[in-house]
Coordinates of C-alpha atoms and ligand atoms in Angstrom, one line a residue:
M300 CA 0.0 0.0 0.0
V301 CA 1.0 3.6 -0.6
T302 CA -0.3 6.8 1.0
I303 CA -1.5 9.3 -1.6
G304 CA -2.8 12.8 -0.9
H305 CA -3.1 16.3 -2.3
K306 CA -0.6 19.1 -1.7
D307 CA -2.3 22.4 -0.7
T308 CA -0.8 25.0 -3.1
K309 CA -0.9 27.7 -0.4
T310 CA 0.4 25.9 2.7
G311 CA 2.3 23.0 1.0
E312 CA 0.6 20.6 3.4
M313 CA -0.8 17.3 2.3
T314 CA -4.6 17.0 2.6
S315 CA -7.2 14.2 2.3
E316 CA -4.6 11.4 2.5
L317 CA -5.7 7.8 1.8
E318 CA -4.2 4.4 1.3
M319 CA -4.0 2.9 -2.1
P320 CA -2.6 -0.5 -3.3
N321 CA 0.6 0.0 -5.3
F322 CA -0.3 -2.9 -7.7
G323 CA -3.4 -3.6 -9.7
L324 CA -5.1 -4.6 -12.9
G325 CA -5.4 -2.3 -16.0
V326 CA -8.5 -3.0 -18.1
Y327 CA -7.7 -1.1 -21.4
L328 CA -8.6 -3.0 -24.5
M329 CA -11.1 -5.4 -22.9
K330 CA -13.9 -4.8 -25.3
E331 CA -15.5 -8.2 -25.9
P332 CA -18.7 -8.5 -23.9
G333 CA -17.9 -10.2 -20.5
E334 CA -14.1 -10.1 -21.0
C335 CA -13.5 -7.3 -18.5
K336 CA -16.0 -8.6 -16.0
S337 CA -14.4 -12.0 -16.0
A338 CA -10.8 -10.6 -15.8
V339 CA -11.7 -8.4 -12.9
S340 CA -13.5 -11.2 -11.0
H341 CA -10.5 -13.5 -11.6
A342 CA -8.1 -10.8 -10.5
I343 CA -10.0 -10.0 -7.3
N344 CA -10.2 -13.8 -6.5
S345 CA -6.4 -13.9 -7.1
G346 CA -5.7 -11.1 -4.6
Y347 CA -5.8 -7.9 -6.7
R348 CA -7.3 -4.9 -4.8
L349 CA -6.8 -2.1 -7.4
I350 CA -8.6 -1.8 -10.7
D351 CA -7.7 0.9 -13.3
T352 CA -10.4 1.7 -15.8
A353 CA -11.6 4.8 -17.8
M354 CA -14.7 6.0 -19.4
A355 CA -12.8 5.8 -22.7
Y356 CA -12.4 2.0 -22.3
G357 CA -16.1 1.4 -22.4
N358 CA -16.1 -1.1 -19.5
E359 CA -16.9 0.8 -16.3
E360 CA -20.2 -1.1 -16.1
E361 CA -18.4 -4.5 -16.2
V362 CA -15.8 -3.4 -13.6
G363 CA -18.7 -2.3 -11.3
Q364 CA -20.6 -5.6 -11.9
A365 CA -17.5 -7.7 -11.0
I366 CA -16.9 -5.7 -7.8
R367 CA -20.6 -5.8 -6.7
E368 CA -20.7 -9.6 -7.3
S369 CA -17.4 -10.3 -5.5
D370 CA -17.2 -11.7 -2.0
V371 CA -14.6 -9.0 -1.1
P372 CA -16.2 -5.9 0.5
R373 CA -16.4 -2.8 -1.7
E374 CA -14.2 -0.8 0.6
E375 CA -11.3 -3.2 0.2
I376 CA -11.1 -2.6 -3.5
F377 CA -9.7 0.6 -4.9
V378 CA -11.1 1.8 -8.2
V379 CA -9.6 4.3 -10.6
T380 CA -11.4 5.8 -13.5
K381 CA -10.8 8.8 -15.8
L382 CA -12.4 11.8 -17.4
R383 CA -12.2 11.3 -21.2
R384 CA -10.1 13.8 -23.0
P385 CA -12.9 14.9 -25.4
H386 CA -15.0 15.5 -22.3
A387 CA -12.4 17.7 -20.6
T388 CA -14.0 20.9 -22.0
G389 CA -15.2 22.9 -18.9
Y390 CA -16.5 22.9 -15.4
E391 CA -20.1 21.7 -15.9
E392 CA -19.2 18.9 -18.2
V393 CA -16.7 17.5 -15.8
L394 CA -19.3 17.4 -13.0
R395 CA -21.7 15.7 -15.4
R396 CA -19.2 13.1 -16.6
C397 CA -18.1 12.3 -13.1
R398 CA -21.7 11.5 -12.2
E399 CA -21.9 9.4 -15.4
S400 CA -18.9 7.3 -14.4
M401 CA -20.3 6.8 -10.9
E402 CA -23.6 5.6 -12.5
N403 CA -21.7 3.2 -14.8
L404 CA -19.7 1.8 -12.0
G405 CA -22.5 1.6 -9.4
I406 CA -20.3 1.2 -6.4
G407 CA -20.6 4.6 -4.7
P408 CA -17.8 7.1 -4.6
I409 CA -14.9 6.6 -7.0
D410 CA -11.6 6.1 -5.1
L411 CA -9.5 8.0 -7.6
Y412 CA -10.7 10.1 -10.5
L413 CA -8.1 11.2 -13.1
V414 CA -8.1 13.7 -16.0
H415 CA -7.1 11.3 -18.7
A416 CA -4.7 13.7 -20.5
P417 CA -4.1 17.5 -20.4
P418 CA -7.2 19.1 -22.0
E419 CA -6.4 20.0 -25.6
D420 CA -8.0 23.4 -25.2
I421 CA -5.4 25.1 -22.9
T422 CA -8.0 27.5 -21.5
A423 CA -10.1 24.5 -20.3
R424 CA -7.3 23.2 -18.0
E425 CA -8.2 25.5 -15.1
P426 CA -12.0 25.1 -15.1
V427 CA -11.6 21.3 -15.6
W428 CA -9.3 21.0 -12.5
K429 CA -11.6 23.3 -10.5
A430 CA -14.4 20.9 -11.3
M431 CA -12.2 18.0 -10.2
E432 CA -11.6 19.7 -6.9
Q433 CA -15.4 20.2 -6.6
C434 CA -16.0 16.5 -7.2
L435 CA -13.7 15.8 -4.3
E436 CA -15.4 18.4 -2.1
R437 CA -18.8 16.9 -2.9
G438 CA -17.6 13.5 -1.8
W439 CA -18.3 11.9 -5.3
V440 CA -14.6 10.8 -5.4
R441 CA -12.1 10.1 -2.6
S442 CA -9.1 11.6 -4.5
I443 CA -8.3 13.3 -7.7
G444 CA -5.4 13.2 -10.1
V445 CA -4.1 13.5 -13.6
S446 CA -2.7 11.3 -16.3
N447 CA -0.2 12.0 -19.0
Y448 CA 0.8 15.4 -17.5
G449 CA 4.4 16.5 -18.3
N450 CA 6.7 18.6 -16.1
H451 CA 5.3 21.9 -17.6
H452 CA 1.7 20.8 -17.2
L453 CA 2.3 20.1 -13.5
E454 CA 4.1 23.4 -13.0
D455 CA 1.3 25.3 -14.7
M456 CA -1.2 23.8 -12.3
L457 CA 0.5 25.8 -9.5
N458 CA -1.1 28.9 -11.1
Y459 CA -4.7 27.7 -10.8
A460 CA -5.0 24.6 -8.5
R461 CA -6.1 24.9 -4.8
I462 CA -4.8 21.3 -4.3
M463 CA -2.4 19.4 -6.5
P464 CA -3.1 15.9 -8.0
A465 CA -2.7 12.9 -5.7
V466 CA -1.4 10.8 -8.7
N467 CA 0.1 11.4 -12.1
Q468 CA -0.5 8.2 -14.3
I469 CA 2.1 8.0 -17.0
E470 CA 3.8 5.4 -19.1
I471 CA 6.7 4.0 -17.2
N472 CA 8.7 0.8 -17.8
P473 CA 12.3 -0.3 -18.1
W474 CA 12.4 1.0 -21.7
L475 CA 10.9 4.4 -20.7
Q476 CA 12.2 5.2 -17.3
R477 CA 11.5 9.0 -17.1
P478 CA 13.6 10.0 -14.1
S479 CA 12.9 13.7 -14.6
L480 CA 9.1 13.4 -14.9
I481 CA 9.0 11.0 -11.9
S482 CA 10.9 13.6 -9.9
A483 CA 8.6 16.4 -11.0
T484 CA 5.6 14.3 -10.1
I485 CA 6.9 13.6 -6.6
E486 CA 7.9 17.3 -6.2
S487 CA 4.3 18.3 -7.0
G488 CA 3.0 16.0 -4.2
A489 CA 1.7 13.3 -6.5
T490 CA 2.6 9.6 -6.6
P491 CA 3.7 8.3 -10.0
M492 CA 1.5 5.5 -11.4
A493 CA 3.0 3.3 -14.2
Y494 CA 0.8 2.4 -17.1
S495 CA 1.9 0.0 -19.9
P496 CA 4.5 -1.6 -17.6
L497 CA 5.0 -4.2 -20.4
A498 CA 5.1 -1.5 -23.1
R499 CA 1.7 -2.9 -24.2
G500 CA 3.3 -6.4 -24.6
H501 CA 5.8 -5.1 -27.2
K502 CA 8.8 -5.8 -25.0
V503 CA 8.1 -9.1 -23.2
R504 CA 10.4 -11.0 -25.6
D505 CA 13.2 -8.4 -25.4
P506 CA 16.4 -10.6 -25.3
S507 CA 18.0 -8.6 -22.5
L508 CA 14.9 -9.0 -20.4
V509 CA 14.6 -12.7 -21.2
Q510 CA 18.2 -13.2 -20.1
I511 CA 17.6 -11.4 -16.8
A512 CA 14.4 -13.5 -16.2
E513 CA 16.5 -16.7 -16.7
I514 CA 19.0 -15.5 -14.1
L515 CA 16.3 -14.7 -11.6
G516 CA 14.2 -17.8 -12.4
C517 CA 11.0 -15.9 -13.1
T518 CA 9.2 -14.7 -16.3
P519 CA 10.2 -11.6 -18.3
A520 CA 6.9 -9.9 -17.6
Q521 CA 7.4 -10.3 -13.9
V522 CA 10.8 -8.6 -14.1
A523 CA 9.4 -5.6 -15.9
I524 CA 6.5 -5.2 -13.6
K525 CA 8.6 -5.5 -10.5
W526 CA 11.0 -2.9 -11.9
C527 CA 8.1 -0.4 -12.1
I528 CA 7.0 -1.2 -8.5
D529 CA 10.5 -0.8 -7.2
S530 CA 10.9 2.5 -9.0
G531 CA 8.1 3.7 -6.6
A532 CA 5.3 3.7 -9.1
I533 CA 1.8 2.3 -8.6
T534 CA 1.8 -0.4 -11.3
I535 CA -1.2 -1.7 -13.3
P536 CA -0.4 -4.4 -15.9
K537 CA -3.3 -5.4 -18.2
S538 CA -4.1 -9.0 -18.9
S539 CA -7.3 -10.8 -19.9
N540 CA -5.6 -14.2 -19.6
P541 CA -6.3 -16.0 -16.3
D542 CA -2.8 -17.5 -16.0
R543 CA -1.1 -14.2 -16.8
I544 CA -3.3 -12.3 -14.3
V545 CA -1.9 -14.7 -11.6
E546 CA 1.7 -14.5 -13.0
N547 CA 1.6 -10.7 -13.0
F548 CA 0.3 -10.7 -9.4
H549 CA 3.3 -12.8 -8.2
S550 CA 5.8 -10.3 -9.7
Q551 CA 5.3 -8.5 -6.4
N552 CA 7.4 -11.2 -4.7
I553 CA 10.4 -11.2 -7.1
D554 CA 13.7 -9.7 -5.9
I555 CA 15.3 -7.8 -8.7
T556 CA 18.1 -6.1 -6.7
P557 CA 20.9 -8.3 -8.1
V558 CA 20.0 -7.2 -11.7
M559 CA 19.0 -3.6 -11.0
E560 CA 22.0 -2.1 -12.9
Q561 CA 21.3 -4.1 -16.0
L562 CA 17.6 -3.0 -15.9
Q563 CA 18.6 0.6 -15.4
S564 CA 20.6 0.5 -18.6
M565 CA 17.7 -0.7 -20.7
D566 CA 16.1 2.8 -21.0
E567 CA 15.7 3.7 -24.7
N568 CA 12.9 6.3 -24.5
Y569 CA 10.5 3.9 -26.1
V570 CA 6.9 5.2 -26.2
S571 CA 4.5 2.3 -26.8
G572 CA 1.4 4.3 -27.4
W573 CA 0.6 7.9 -27.1
D574 CA 2.6 10.6 -25.2
P575 CA 0.6 13.7 -24.4
T576 CA 3.2 14.6 -21.7
V577 CA 5.2 16.3 -24.5
E578 CA 2.3 18.4 -25.9
I579 CA 2.1 22.1 -25.2
Ligands
LIG278 N1 -3.7 6.8 -18.8 C1 -3.4 6.4 -20.0 O1 -3.3 7.1 -21.0 C2 -3.2 4.9 -20.2 C3 -2.6 4.4 -21.4 C4 -2.4 3.1 -21.6 C5 -2.7 2.2 -20.5 N2 -3.3 2.7 -19.4 C6 -3.6 1.8 -18.3 O2 -2.5 0.9 -18.0 C7 -2.9 -0.5 -18.1 C8 -1.8 -1.3 -18.6 O3 -1.2 -0.8 -19.8 P1 -1.5 -1.5 -21.2 O4 -2.7 -2.2 -21.3 O5 -1.3 -0.4 -22.2 O6 -0.3 -2.5 -21.5 P2 0.6 -3.5 -20.6 O7 0.0 -3.8 -19.3 O8 2.0 -2.9 -20.7 O9 0.6 -4.7 -21.6 C9 -0.6 -5.4 -21.9 C10 -0.2 -6.5 -23.0 O10 0.7 -7.4 -22.5 C11 0.1 -8.7 -22.5 N3 0.6 -9.4 -21.3 C12 0.1 -9.2 -20.0 N4 0.7 -9.9 -19.1 C13 1.6 -10.7 -19.8 C14 2.5 -11.7 -19.4 N5 2.7 -12.0 -18.1 N6 3.3 -12.2 -20.4 C15 3.2 -11.9 -21.7 N7 2.3 -10.9 -22.1 C16 1.5 -10.3 -21.2 C17 -1.4 -8.5 -22.6 O11 -2.0 -9.6 -23.3 P3 -3.1 -10.6 -22.5 O12 -4.2 -9.7 -22.1 O13 -3.5 -11.5 -23.6 O14 -2.4 -11.2 -21.4 C18 -1.5 -7.3 -23.4 O15 -1.3 -7.5 -24.8 C19 -4.1 -0.3 -19.1 O16 -4.9 -1.5 -19.1 C20 -4.8 0.9 -18.6 O17 -5.6 0.5 -17.4 C21 -3.5 4.0 -19.2

């Protein structure tokens, strides 16, 4: 578990802190009917307590169903969802979309609500964040954060935010290590959250990774996932495959300290999908 919270921009103090698991299941690209529900159910039964979804993934309903039908109490499962980028247009729309996500999930307050990416309309960034702060104030969500925010986006928030994000969810993995953005994220008061820890599966057969996994006696995916966790990021690999869901869960128990130097040298600035952190 990790403690997340919001830095007050006036006092510098941390507010509304809460505990969040530092490992969970991502559910992007689970579009077949029932696929997401069955992956989330299997993950919860295997010990996962954090689920990362988004309105853009079209599966908030299935995430909610799986949680409601599970034997694990709702309050023991931490749910993250996100405001779609095309919906990040202004104050009222954010409030409306937050309610919509709550209805889709049907599990009460959202544990962490993220702005999926910096709003494309720069003038919308302030009202969007003010509405996020309002969602928190109204108790619709237990914490708020951002995703795909670069150093300059975070810095700019100091001009308009009352409280800073609790989390910045960005792509982080051994091939995209981002030391500067991780430092800026921590400096802002936010905890880094690593999406695409396997570079969307592009890198699980990377020969250097395979060799390291052989030395450690685990799988290549487990090494990459554990590197993200050990770098201090909340890590959310996606899998729809029951065996890989369990395999990824056990990455938490792998000791990668003997191969840390080799892993640090694998950085190649490889972006597996999109990268709004570099946009204006
Ligand atoms: N905020 C954002 O902009 C953003 C962007 C991207 C992702 N995300 C979040 O981060 C989560 C994870 O990222 P991601 O889905 O992009 O990619 P990822 O977790 O890096 O990789 C997922 C891919 O790797 C495969 N895989 C999973 N476990 C494996 C294993 N043990 N061995 C071999 N292959 C394995 C999966 O296939 P199978 O399903 O067949 O196992 C899938 O094709 C997403 O689901 C989403 O929640 C957020």
